[in-house]
Short mmCIF file of C-alpha atoms in Angstrom, two decimals:
data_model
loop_
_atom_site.label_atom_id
_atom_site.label_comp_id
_atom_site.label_asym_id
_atom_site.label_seq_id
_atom_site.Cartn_x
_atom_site.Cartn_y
_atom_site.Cartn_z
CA UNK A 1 92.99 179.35 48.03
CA UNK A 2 92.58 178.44 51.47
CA UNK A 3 90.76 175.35 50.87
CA UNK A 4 93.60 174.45 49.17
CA UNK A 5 96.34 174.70 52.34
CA UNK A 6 96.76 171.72 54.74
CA UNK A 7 97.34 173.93 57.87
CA UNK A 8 95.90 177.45 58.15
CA UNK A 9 96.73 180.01 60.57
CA UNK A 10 94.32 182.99 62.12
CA UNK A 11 95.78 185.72 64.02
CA UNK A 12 93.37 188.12 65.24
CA UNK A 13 92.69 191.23 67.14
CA UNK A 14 89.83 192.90 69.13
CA UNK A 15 89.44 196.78 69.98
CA UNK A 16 86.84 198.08 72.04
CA UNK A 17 84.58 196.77 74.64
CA UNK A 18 84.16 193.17 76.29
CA UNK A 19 80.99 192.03 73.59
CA UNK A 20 83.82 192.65 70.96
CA UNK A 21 86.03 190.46 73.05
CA UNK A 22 83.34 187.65 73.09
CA UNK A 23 82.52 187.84 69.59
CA UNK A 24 86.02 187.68 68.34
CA UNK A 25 86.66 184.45 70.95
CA UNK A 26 83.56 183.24 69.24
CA UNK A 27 84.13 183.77 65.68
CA UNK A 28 88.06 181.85 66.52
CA UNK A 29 86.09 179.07 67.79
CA UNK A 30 84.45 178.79 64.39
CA UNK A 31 87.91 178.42 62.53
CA UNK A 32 89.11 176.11 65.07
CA UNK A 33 86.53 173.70 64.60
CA UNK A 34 87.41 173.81 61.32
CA UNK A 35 90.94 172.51 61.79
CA UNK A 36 92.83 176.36 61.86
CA UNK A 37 95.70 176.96 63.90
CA UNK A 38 95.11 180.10 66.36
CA UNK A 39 97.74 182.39 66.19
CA UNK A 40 98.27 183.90 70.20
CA UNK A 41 100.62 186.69 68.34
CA UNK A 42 98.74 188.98 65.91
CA UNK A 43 102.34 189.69 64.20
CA UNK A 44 102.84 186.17 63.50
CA UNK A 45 103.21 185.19 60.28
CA UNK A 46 99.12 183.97 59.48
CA UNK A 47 97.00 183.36 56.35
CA UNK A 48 94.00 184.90 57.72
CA UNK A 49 94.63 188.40 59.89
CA UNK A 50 90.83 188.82 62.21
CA UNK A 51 90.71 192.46 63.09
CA UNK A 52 87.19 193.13 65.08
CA UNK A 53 87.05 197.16 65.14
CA UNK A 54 85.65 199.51 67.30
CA UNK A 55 83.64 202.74 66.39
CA UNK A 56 82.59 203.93 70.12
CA UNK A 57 85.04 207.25 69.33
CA UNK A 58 87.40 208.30 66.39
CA UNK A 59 90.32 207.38 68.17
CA UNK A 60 89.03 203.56 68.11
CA UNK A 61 87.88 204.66 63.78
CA UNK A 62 91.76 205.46 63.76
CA UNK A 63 93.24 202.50 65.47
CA UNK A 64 90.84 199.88 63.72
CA UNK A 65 92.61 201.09 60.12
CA UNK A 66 96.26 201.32 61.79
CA UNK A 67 95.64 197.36 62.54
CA UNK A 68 94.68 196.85 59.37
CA UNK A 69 97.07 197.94 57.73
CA UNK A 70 99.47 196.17 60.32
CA UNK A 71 97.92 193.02 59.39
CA UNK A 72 98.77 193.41 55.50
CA UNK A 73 102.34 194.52 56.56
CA UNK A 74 102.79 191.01 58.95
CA UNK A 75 102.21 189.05 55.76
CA UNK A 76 101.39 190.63 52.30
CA UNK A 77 99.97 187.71 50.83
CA UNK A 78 96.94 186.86 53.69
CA UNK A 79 93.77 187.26 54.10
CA UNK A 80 92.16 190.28 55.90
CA UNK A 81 89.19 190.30 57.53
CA UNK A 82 87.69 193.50 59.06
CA UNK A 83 84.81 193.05 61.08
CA UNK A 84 82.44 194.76 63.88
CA UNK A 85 81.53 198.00 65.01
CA UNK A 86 83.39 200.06 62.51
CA UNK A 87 82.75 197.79 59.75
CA UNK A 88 79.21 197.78 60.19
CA UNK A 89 78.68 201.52 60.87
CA UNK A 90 81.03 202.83 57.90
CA UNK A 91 81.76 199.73 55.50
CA UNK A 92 82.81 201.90 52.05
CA UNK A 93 85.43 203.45 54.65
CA UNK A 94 86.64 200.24 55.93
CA UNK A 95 86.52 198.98 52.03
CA UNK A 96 88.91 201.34 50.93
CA UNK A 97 91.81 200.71 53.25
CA UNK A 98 94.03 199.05 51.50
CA UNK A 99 95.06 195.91 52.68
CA UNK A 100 91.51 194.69 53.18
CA UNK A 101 89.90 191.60 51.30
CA UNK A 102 86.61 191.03 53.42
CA UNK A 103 84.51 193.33 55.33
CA UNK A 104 81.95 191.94 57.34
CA UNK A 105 79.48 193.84 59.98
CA UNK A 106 77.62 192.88 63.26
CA UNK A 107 75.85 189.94 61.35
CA UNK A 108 76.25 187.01 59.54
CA UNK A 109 79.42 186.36 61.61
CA UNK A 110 78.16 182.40 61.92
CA UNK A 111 79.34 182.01 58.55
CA UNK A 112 82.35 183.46 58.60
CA UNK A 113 84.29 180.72 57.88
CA UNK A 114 83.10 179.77 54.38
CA UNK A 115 83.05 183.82 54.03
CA UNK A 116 86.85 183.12 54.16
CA UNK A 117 87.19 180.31 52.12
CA UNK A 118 85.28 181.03 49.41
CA UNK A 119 86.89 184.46 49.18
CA UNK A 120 88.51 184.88 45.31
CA UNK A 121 89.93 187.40 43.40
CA UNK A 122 91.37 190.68 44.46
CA UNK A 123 88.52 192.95 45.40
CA UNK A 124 87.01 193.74 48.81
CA UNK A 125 84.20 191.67 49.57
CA UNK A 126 81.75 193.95 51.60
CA UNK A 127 78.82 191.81 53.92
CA UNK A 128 77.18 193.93 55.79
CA UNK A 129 73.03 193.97 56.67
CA UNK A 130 71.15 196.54 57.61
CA UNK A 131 70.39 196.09 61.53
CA UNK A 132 67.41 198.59 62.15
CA UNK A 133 65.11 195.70 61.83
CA UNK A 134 67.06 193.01 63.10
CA UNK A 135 64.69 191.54 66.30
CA UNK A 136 66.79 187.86 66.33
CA UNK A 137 69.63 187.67 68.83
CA UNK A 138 72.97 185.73 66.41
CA UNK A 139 74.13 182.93 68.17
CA UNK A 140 77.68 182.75 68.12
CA UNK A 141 78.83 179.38 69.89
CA UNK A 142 81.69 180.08 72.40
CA UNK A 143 83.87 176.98 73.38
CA UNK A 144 86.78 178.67 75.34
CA UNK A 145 87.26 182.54 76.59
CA UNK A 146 90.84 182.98 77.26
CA UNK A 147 91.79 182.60 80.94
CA UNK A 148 90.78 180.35 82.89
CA UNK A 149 89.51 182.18 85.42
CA UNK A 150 86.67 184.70 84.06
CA UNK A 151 84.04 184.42 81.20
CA UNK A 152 82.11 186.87 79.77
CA UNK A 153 79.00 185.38 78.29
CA UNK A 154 77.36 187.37 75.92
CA UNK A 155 73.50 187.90 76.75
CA UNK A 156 71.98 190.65 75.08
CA UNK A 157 72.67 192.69 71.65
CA UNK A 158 72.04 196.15 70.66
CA UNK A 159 70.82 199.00 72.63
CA UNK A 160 67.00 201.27 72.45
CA UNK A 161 68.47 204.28 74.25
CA UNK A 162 69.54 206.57 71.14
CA UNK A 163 71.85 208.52 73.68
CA UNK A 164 72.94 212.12 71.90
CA UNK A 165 76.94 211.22 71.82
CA UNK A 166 76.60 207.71 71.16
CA UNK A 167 77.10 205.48 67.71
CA UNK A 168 76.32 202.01 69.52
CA UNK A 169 72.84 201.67 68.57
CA UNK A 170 73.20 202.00 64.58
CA UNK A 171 76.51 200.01 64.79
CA UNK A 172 74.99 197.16 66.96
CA UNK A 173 70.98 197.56 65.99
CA UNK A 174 67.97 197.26 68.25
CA UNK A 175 68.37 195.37 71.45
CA UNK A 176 67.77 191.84 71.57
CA UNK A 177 67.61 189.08 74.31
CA UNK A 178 69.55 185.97 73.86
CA UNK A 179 67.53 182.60 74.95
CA UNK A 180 67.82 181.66 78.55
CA UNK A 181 68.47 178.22 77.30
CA UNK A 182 71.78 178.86 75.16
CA UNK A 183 72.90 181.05 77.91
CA UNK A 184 72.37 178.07 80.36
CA UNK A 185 74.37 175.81 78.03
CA UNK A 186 77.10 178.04 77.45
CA UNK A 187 77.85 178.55 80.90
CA UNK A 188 78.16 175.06 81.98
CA UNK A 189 80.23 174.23 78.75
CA UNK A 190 82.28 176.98 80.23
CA UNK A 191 82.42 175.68 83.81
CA UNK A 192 83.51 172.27 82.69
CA UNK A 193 86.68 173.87 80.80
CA UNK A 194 87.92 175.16 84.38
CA UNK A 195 86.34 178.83 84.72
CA UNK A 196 84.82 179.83 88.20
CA UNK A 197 83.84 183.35 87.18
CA UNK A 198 81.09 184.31 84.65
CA UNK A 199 80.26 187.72 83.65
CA UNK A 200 77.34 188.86 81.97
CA UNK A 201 77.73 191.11 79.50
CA UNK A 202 76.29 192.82 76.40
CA UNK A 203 75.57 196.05 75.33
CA UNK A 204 72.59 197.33 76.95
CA UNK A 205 72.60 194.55 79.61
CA UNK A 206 69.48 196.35 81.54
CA UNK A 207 67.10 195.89 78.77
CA UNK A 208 67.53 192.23 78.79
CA UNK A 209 63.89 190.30 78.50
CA UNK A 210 62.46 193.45 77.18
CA UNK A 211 61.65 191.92 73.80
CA UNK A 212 61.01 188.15 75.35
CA UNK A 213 57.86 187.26 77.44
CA UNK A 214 57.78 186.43 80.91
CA UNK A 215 62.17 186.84 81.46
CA UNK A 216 64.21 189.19 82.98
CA UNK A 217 67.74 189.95 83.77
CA UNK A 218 66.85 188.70 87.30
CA UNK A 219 66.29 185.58 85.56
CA UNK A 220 69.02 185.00 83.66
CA UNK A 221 71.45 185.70 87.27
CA UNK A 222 69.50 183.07 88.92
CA UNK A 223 69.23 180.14 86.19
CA UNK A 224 73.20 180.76 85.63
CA UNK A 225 73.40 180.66 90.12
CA UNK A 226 72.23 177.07 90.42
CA UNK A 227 74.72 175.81 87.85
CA UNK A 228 77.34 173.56 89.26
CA UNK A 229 80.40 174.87 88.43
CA UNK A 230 79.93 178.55 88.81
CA UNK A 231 81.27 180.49 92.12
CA UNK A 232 81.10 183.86 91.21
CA UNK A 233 78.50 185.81 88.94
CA UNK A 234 79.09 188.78 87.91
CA UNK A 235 77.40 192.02 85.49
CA UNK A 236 78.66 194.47 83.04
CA UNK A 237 77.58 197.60 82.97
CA UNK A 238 73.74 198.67 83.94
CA UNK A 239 71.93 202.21 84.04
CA UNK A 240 70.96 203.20 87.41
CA UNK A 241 66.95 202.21 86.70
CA UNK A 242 67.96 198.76 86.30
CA UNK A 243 68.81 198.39 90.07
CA UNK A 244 65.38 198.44 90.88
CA UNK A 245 63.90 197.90 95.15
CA UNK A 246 63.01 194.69 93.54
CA UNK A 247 65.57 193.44 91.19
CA UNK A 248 68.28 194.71 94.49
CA UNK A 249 66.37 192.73 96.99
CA UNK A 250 66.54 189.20 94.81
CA UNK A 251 70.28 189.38 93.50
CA UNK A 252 71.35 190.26 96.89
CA UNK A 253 70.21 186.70 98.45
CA UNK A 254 71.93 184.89 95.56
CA UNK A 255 74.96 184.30 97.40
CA UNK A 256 76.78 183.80 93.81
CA UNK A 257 76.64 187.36 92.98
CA UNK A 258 79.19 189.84 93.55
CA UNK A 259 79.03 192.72 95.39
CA UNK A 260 80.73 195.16 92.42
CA UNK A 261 78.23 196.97 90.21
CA UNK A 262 79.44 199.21 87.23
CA UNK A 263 76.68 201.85 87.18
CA UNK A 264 76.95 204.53 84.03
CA UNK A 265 77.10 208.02 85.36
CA UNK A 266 78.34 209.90 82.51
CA UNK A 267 77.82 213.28 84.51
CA UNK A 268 77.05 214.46 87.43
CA UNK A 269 75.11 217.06 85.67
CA UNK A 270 71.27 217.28 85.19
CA UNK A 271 71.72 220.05 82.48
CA UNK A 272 74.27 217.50 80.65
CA UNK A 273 72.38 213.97 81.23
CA UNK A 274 69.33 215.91 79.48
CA UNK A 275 71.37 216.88 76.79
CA UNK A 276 73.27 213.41 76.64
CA UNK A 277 68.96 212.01 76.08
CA UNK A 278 70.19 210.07 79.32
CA UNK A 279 66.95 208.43 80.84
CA UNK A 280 67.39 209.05 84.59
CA UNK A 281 68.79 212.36 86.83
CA UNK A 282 71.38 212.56 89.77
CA UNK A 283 68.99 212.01 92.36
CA UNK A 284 67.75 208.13 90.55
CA UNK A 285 71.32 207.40 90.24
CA UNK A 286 72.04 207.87 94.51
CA UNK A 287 69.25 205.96 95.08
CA UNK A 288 70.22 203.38 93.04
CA UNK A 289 73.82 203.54 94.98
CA UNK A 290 71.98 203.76 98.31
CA UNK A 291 69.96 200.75 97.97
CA UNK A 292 72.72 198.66 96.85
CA UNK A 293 75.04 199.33 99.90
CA UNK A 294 72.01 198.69 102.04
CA UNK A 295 71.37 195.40 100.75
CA UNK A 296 75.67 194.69 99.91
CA UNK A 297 77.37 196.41 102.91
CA UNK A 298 81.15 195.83 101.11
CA UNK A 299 79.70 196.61 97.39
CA UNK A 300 81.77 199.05 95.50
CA UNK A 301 80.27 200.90 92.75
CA UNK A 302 82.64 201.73 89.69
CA UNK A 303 81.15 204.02 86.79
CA UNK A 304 82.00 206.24 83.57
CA UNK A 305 82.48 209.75 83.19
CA UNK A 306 82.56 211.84 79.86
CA UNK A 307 84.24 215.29 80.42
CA UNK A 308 83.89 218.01 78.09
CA UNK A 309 80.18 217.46 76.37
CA UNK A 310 79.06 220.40 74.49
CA UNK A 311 77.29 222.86 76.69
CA UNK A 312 79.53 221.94 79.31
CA UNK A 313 80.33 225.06 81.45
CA UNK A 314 82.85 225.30 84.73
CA UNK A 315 79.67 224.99 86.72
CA UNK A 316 78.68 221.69 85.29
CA UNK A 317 81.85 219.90 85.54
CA UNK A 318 81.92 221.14 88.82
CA UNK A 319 78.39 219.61 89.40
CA UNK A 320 80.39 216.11 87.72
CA UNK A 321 82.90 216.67 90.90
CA UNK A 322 81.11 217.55 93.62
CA UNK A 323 78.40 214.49 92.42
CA UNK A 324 81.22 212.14 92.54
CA UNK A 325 82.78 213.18 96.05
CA UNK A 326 78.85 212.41 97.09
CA UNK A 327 79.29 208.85 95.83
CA UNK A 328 82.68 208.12 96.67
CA UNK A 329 83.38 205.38 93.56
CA UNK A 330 85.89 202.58 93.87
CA UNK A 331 86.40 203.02 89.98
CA UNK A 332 85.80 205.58 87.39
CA UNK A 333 87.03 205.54 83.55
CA UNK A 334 87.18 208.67 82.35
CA UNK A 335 86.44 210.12 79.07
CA UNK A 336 86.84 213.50 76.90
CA UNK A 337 84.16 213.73 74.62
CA UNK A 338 84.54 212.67 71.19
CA UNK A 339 82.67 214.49 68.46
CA UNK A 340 81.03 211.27 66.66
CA UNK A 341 79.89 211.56 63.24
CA UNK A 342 76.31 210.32 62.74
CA UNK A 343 75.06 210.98 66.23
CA UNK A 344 73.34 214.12 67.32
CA UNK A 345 75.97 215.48 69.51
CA UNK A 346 78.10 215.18 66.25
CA UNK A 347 75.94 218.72 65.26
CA UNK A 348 75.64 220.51 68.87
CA UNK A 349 76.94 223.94 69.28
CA UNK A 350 79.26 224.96 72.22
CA UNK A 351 81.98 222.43 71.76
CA UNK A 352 84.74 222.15 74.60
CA UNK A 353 88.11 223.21 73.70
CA UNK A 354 90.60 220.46 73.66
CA UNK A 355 92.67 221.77 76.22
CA UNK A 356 89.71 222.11 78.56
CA UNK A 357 89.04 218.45 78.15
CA UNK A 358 92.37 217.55 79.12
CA UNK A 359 92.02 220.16 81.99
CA UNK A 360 88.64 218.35 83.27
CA UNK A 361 89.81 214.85 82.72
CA UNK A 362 92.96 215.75 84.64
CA UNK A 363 90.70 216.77 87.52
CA UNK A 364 88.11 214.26 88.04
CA UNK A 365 91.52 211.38 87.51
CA UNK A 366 93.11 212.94 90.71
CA UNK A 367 89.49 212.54 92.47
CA UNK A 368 88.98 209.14 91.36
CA UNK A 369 92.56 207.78 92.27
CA UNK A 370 91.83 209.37 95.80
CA UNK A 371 88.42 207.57 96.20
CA UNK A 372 89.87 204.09 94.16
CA UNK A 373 92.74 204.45 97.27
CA UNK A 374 90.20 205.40 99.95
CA UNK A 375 87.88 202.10 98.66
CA UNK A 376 90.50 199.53 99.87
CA UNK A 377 91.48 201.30 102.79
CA UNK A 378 87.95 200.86 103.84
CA UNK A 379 88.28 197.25 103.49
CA UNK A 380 91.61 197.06 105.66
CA UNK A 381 90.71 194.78 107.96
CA UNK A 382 88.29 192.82 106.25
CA UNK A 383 88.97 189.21 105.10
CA UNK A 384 87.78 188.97 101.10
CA UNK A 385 87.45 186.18 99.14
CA UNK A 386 90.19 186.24 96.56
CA UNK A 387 89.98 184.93 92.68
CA UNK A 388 93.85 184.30 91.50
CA UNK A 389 94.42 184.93 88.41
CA UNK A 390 97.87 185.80 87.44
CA UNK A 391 101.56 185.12 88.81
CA UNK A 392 103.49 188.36 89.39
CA UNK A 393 106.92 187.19 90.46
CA UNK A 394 108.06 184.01 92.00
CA UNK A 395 106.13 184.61 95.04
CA UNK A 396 103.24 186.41 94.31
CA UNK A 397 99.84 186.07 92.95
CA UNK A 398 97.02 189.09 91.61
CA UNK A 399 92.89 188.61 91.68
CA UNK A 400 90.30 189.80 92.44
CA UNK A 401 87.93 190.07 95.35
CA UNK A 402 84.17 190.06 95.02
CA UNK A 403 83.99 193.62 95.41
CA UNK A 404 86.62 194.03 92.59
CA UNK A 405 89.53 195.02 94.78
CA UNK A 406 92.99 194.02 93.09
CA UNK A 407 94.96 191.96 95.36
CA UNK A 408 98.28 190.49 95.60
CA UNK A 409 99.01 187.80 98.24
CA UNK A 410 102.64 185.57 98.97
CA UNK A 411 102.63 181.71 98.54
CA UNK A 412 105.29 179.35 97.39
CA UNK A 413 102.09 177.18 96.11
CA UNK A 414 100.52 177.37 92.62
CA UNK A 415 97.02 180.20 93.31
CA UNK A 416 96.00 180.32 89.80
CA UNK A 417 92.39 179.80 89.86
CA UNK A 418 91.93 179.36 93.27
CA UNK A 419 88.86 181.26 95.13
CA UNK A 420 90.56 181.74 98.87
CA UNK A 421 89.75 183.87 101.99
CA UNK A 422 92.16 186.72 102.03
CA UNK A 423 92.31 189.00 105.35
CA UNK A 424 93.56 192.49 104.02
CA UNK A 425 96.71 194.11 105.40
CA UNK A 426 97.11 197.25 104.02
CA UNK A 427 96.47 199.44 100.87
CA UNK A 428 99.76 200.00 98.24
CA UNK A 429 99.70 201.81 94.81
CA UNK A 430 96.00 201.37 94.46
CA UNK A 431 95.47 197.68 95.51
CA UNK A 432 95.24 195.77 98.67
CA UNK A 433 98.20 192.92 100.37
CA UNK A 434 96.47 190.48 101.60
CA UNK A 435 97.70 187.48 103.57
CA UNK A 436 95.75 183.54 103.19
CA UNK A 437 94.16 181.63 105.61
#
């Protein structure tokens, strides 16, 4: 059918984390190359609807079928794909909402194109492989990653940690290292299309190398530093064992690397990390912070937080606060604690009420907003160099400073995409005025 059609159309949309985002950019450049039309809108009019789902909590089970069923309602006679997280994890579930022709998982996505076109008929087509087992890292070849000022370049796959609350590892398999080579290539493919930032991401971004000889995440950070082209380097999310004496003292000479690390917390309680099958205690995680502000004087540390895990008590969350306050974080997302079927928290006893949740998350949100304000009043004073990367009004321009400040500056010139000096004037709603030059 559409083999058949002269122009085709893809809309497509992507819940859940940053790998998601990659691999939906990814899979697009597949159908581009093969002369489709990318939709910007997802309720445009399209012949094939892309919905990459998210499974990380019910709330993202419940919104991956509400945009599926969106997509059938934008145009009742298209094509819908579900793929990712949710589709992998659950794909009889994801089968049975109607509205959905193909079904596809975390593999195979390479050939999703003639997955599409040689769709017939008018039952769901389900492709999804088991990922236990799976040891091979699937290249996905990305050509462009939305703005033109930050790529995330997908370096690792799956995760080895089997955390208690968490579905990631049986929705994403085993972790697996992607070739230094085609991370190389990607990133200067990327640099010539305009982009001064990359990101490395994935989902267990630590254990990169782990299942390769001879490579580490070090590595990768200082192949992708000497390529012309990049300016900024950035990571995703690491445990606190990752920021090793070692790994600390070589990133922090690479001039290329920002000073903003995303460390996962998840609690400030010993009691809780044990029960969460976290692999490291309180006291790794301020050493971890302590050796990084040693080595990056203006780093700010950002992290995640889930209130509300079973066995929970008043004194552990208060552990969580006082934990934090010992930190002081420039970011924290916070998180009530989702019951997910198939892991073991799914089964503990002593589940949090609801309205204790909300109670908890309420608390630890007016703590970080305090210490997210406190950050850039800290760095009053200072002059930061600035990534632009969005127009706000007329006059004014929003990026981002190494250490992952938001800032807004005046010009009457074009800053998109500019890296410039910024000397920071004072602290407003959360983010910092800077002035140029």
């Amino acid at each position: 059918m559409l083999k058949m059609l002269k122009t085709k159309k893809i809309a497509s949309l992507t819940l859940g984390c940053k790998v998601n985002s990659y691999d939906t950019a990814a899979m697009l450049s597949q159908f581009s190359s093969k002369g489709y039309t990318i939709e910007e809108d997802f309720d445009a009019v399209a012949d094939v609807y892309l919905i990459n789902t998210c499974t990380i909590t019910n709330l993202g089970d419940k919104k991956s079928r509400q945009m599926i069923r969106r997509a059938r309602a934008n145009n009742p006679s298209a094509l819908v794909v579900a793929a990712g997280c949710y589709a992998q994890v659950a794909p009889k579930d994801v089968a049975a909402i109607e509205g959905v022709n193909i079904v596809i998982g975390n593999k195979d996505r390479t050939n999703i194109v003639n997955v599409v076109e040689s769709y017939t008929g008018n039952q769901t087509h389900i492709y999804n492989a088991d990922l236990r087992y799976e040891k091979i890292f699937e290249e996905l070849k990305l050509e462009s990653a939305g703005t033109k000022t930050r790529a995330f370049v997908k370096i690792q796959e799956g995760c080895d940690q089997f955390c208690s609350y968490c579905i990631i590892p049986y929705a994403r398999g085993r972790s697996r290292s992607r070739d230094i080579t085609n991370i190389v290539s990607e990133v200067e493919l990327l640099c010539k299309k305009g982009y001064k930032e990359v990101v490395l991401t994935g989902i267990h971004v630590a254990s990169y190398g782990k299942d390769l000889q001879n490579t580490s995440l070090a590595d990768v950070i200082k192949e992708v530093h000497q390529i012309s082209g990049v300016e900024r380097i950035r990571l995703s999310s690491i445990e606190p064992g990752a920021a090793t004496e070692s790994f600390v003292s070589e990133i922090s000479k690479l001039p290329k690397v920002c000073d903003h690390f995303h460390l996962s917390l998840q609690s400030g309680s010993n009691k809780i990390l044990a029960a969460m099958s976290r692999k490291y205690r309180t006291g790794d995680f301020f050493r971890a912070v302590a050796m990084l502000r040693k080595s990056m004087p203006k780093v700010s540390i950002t992290t995640d937080v889930i209130v509300g895990f079973p066995g929970e008590s008043d004194k552990d969350f208060a552990e969580t606060v006082s934990f934090v306050e010992s930190i002081g974080f420039a970011g924290i997302h916070i998180f009530p604690f989702s019951a997910k079927k198939g892991t073991k928290a799914h089964g503990f006893g002593e589940q949090v009420s609801p309205q204790t949740k909300n109670h908890r998350a309420k608390v630890l949100k007016e703590v970080e907003e305090r210490q997210r304000k406190q950050f850039v009043v800290d760095n009053v004073g200072e002059k930061l160099k600035v990534l632009y990367e969005t127009k706000i009004d007329n006059e004014t321009y929003e990026g981002y400073s190494t250490n992952y400040i938001k800032v807004r500056s005046q010009s009457v010139k074009c800053l998109k995409n500019q890296i410039l000096e910024v000397a920071v004037e004072k602290e407003e709603n959360g983010y910092a005025i800077g002035s140029i030059g």
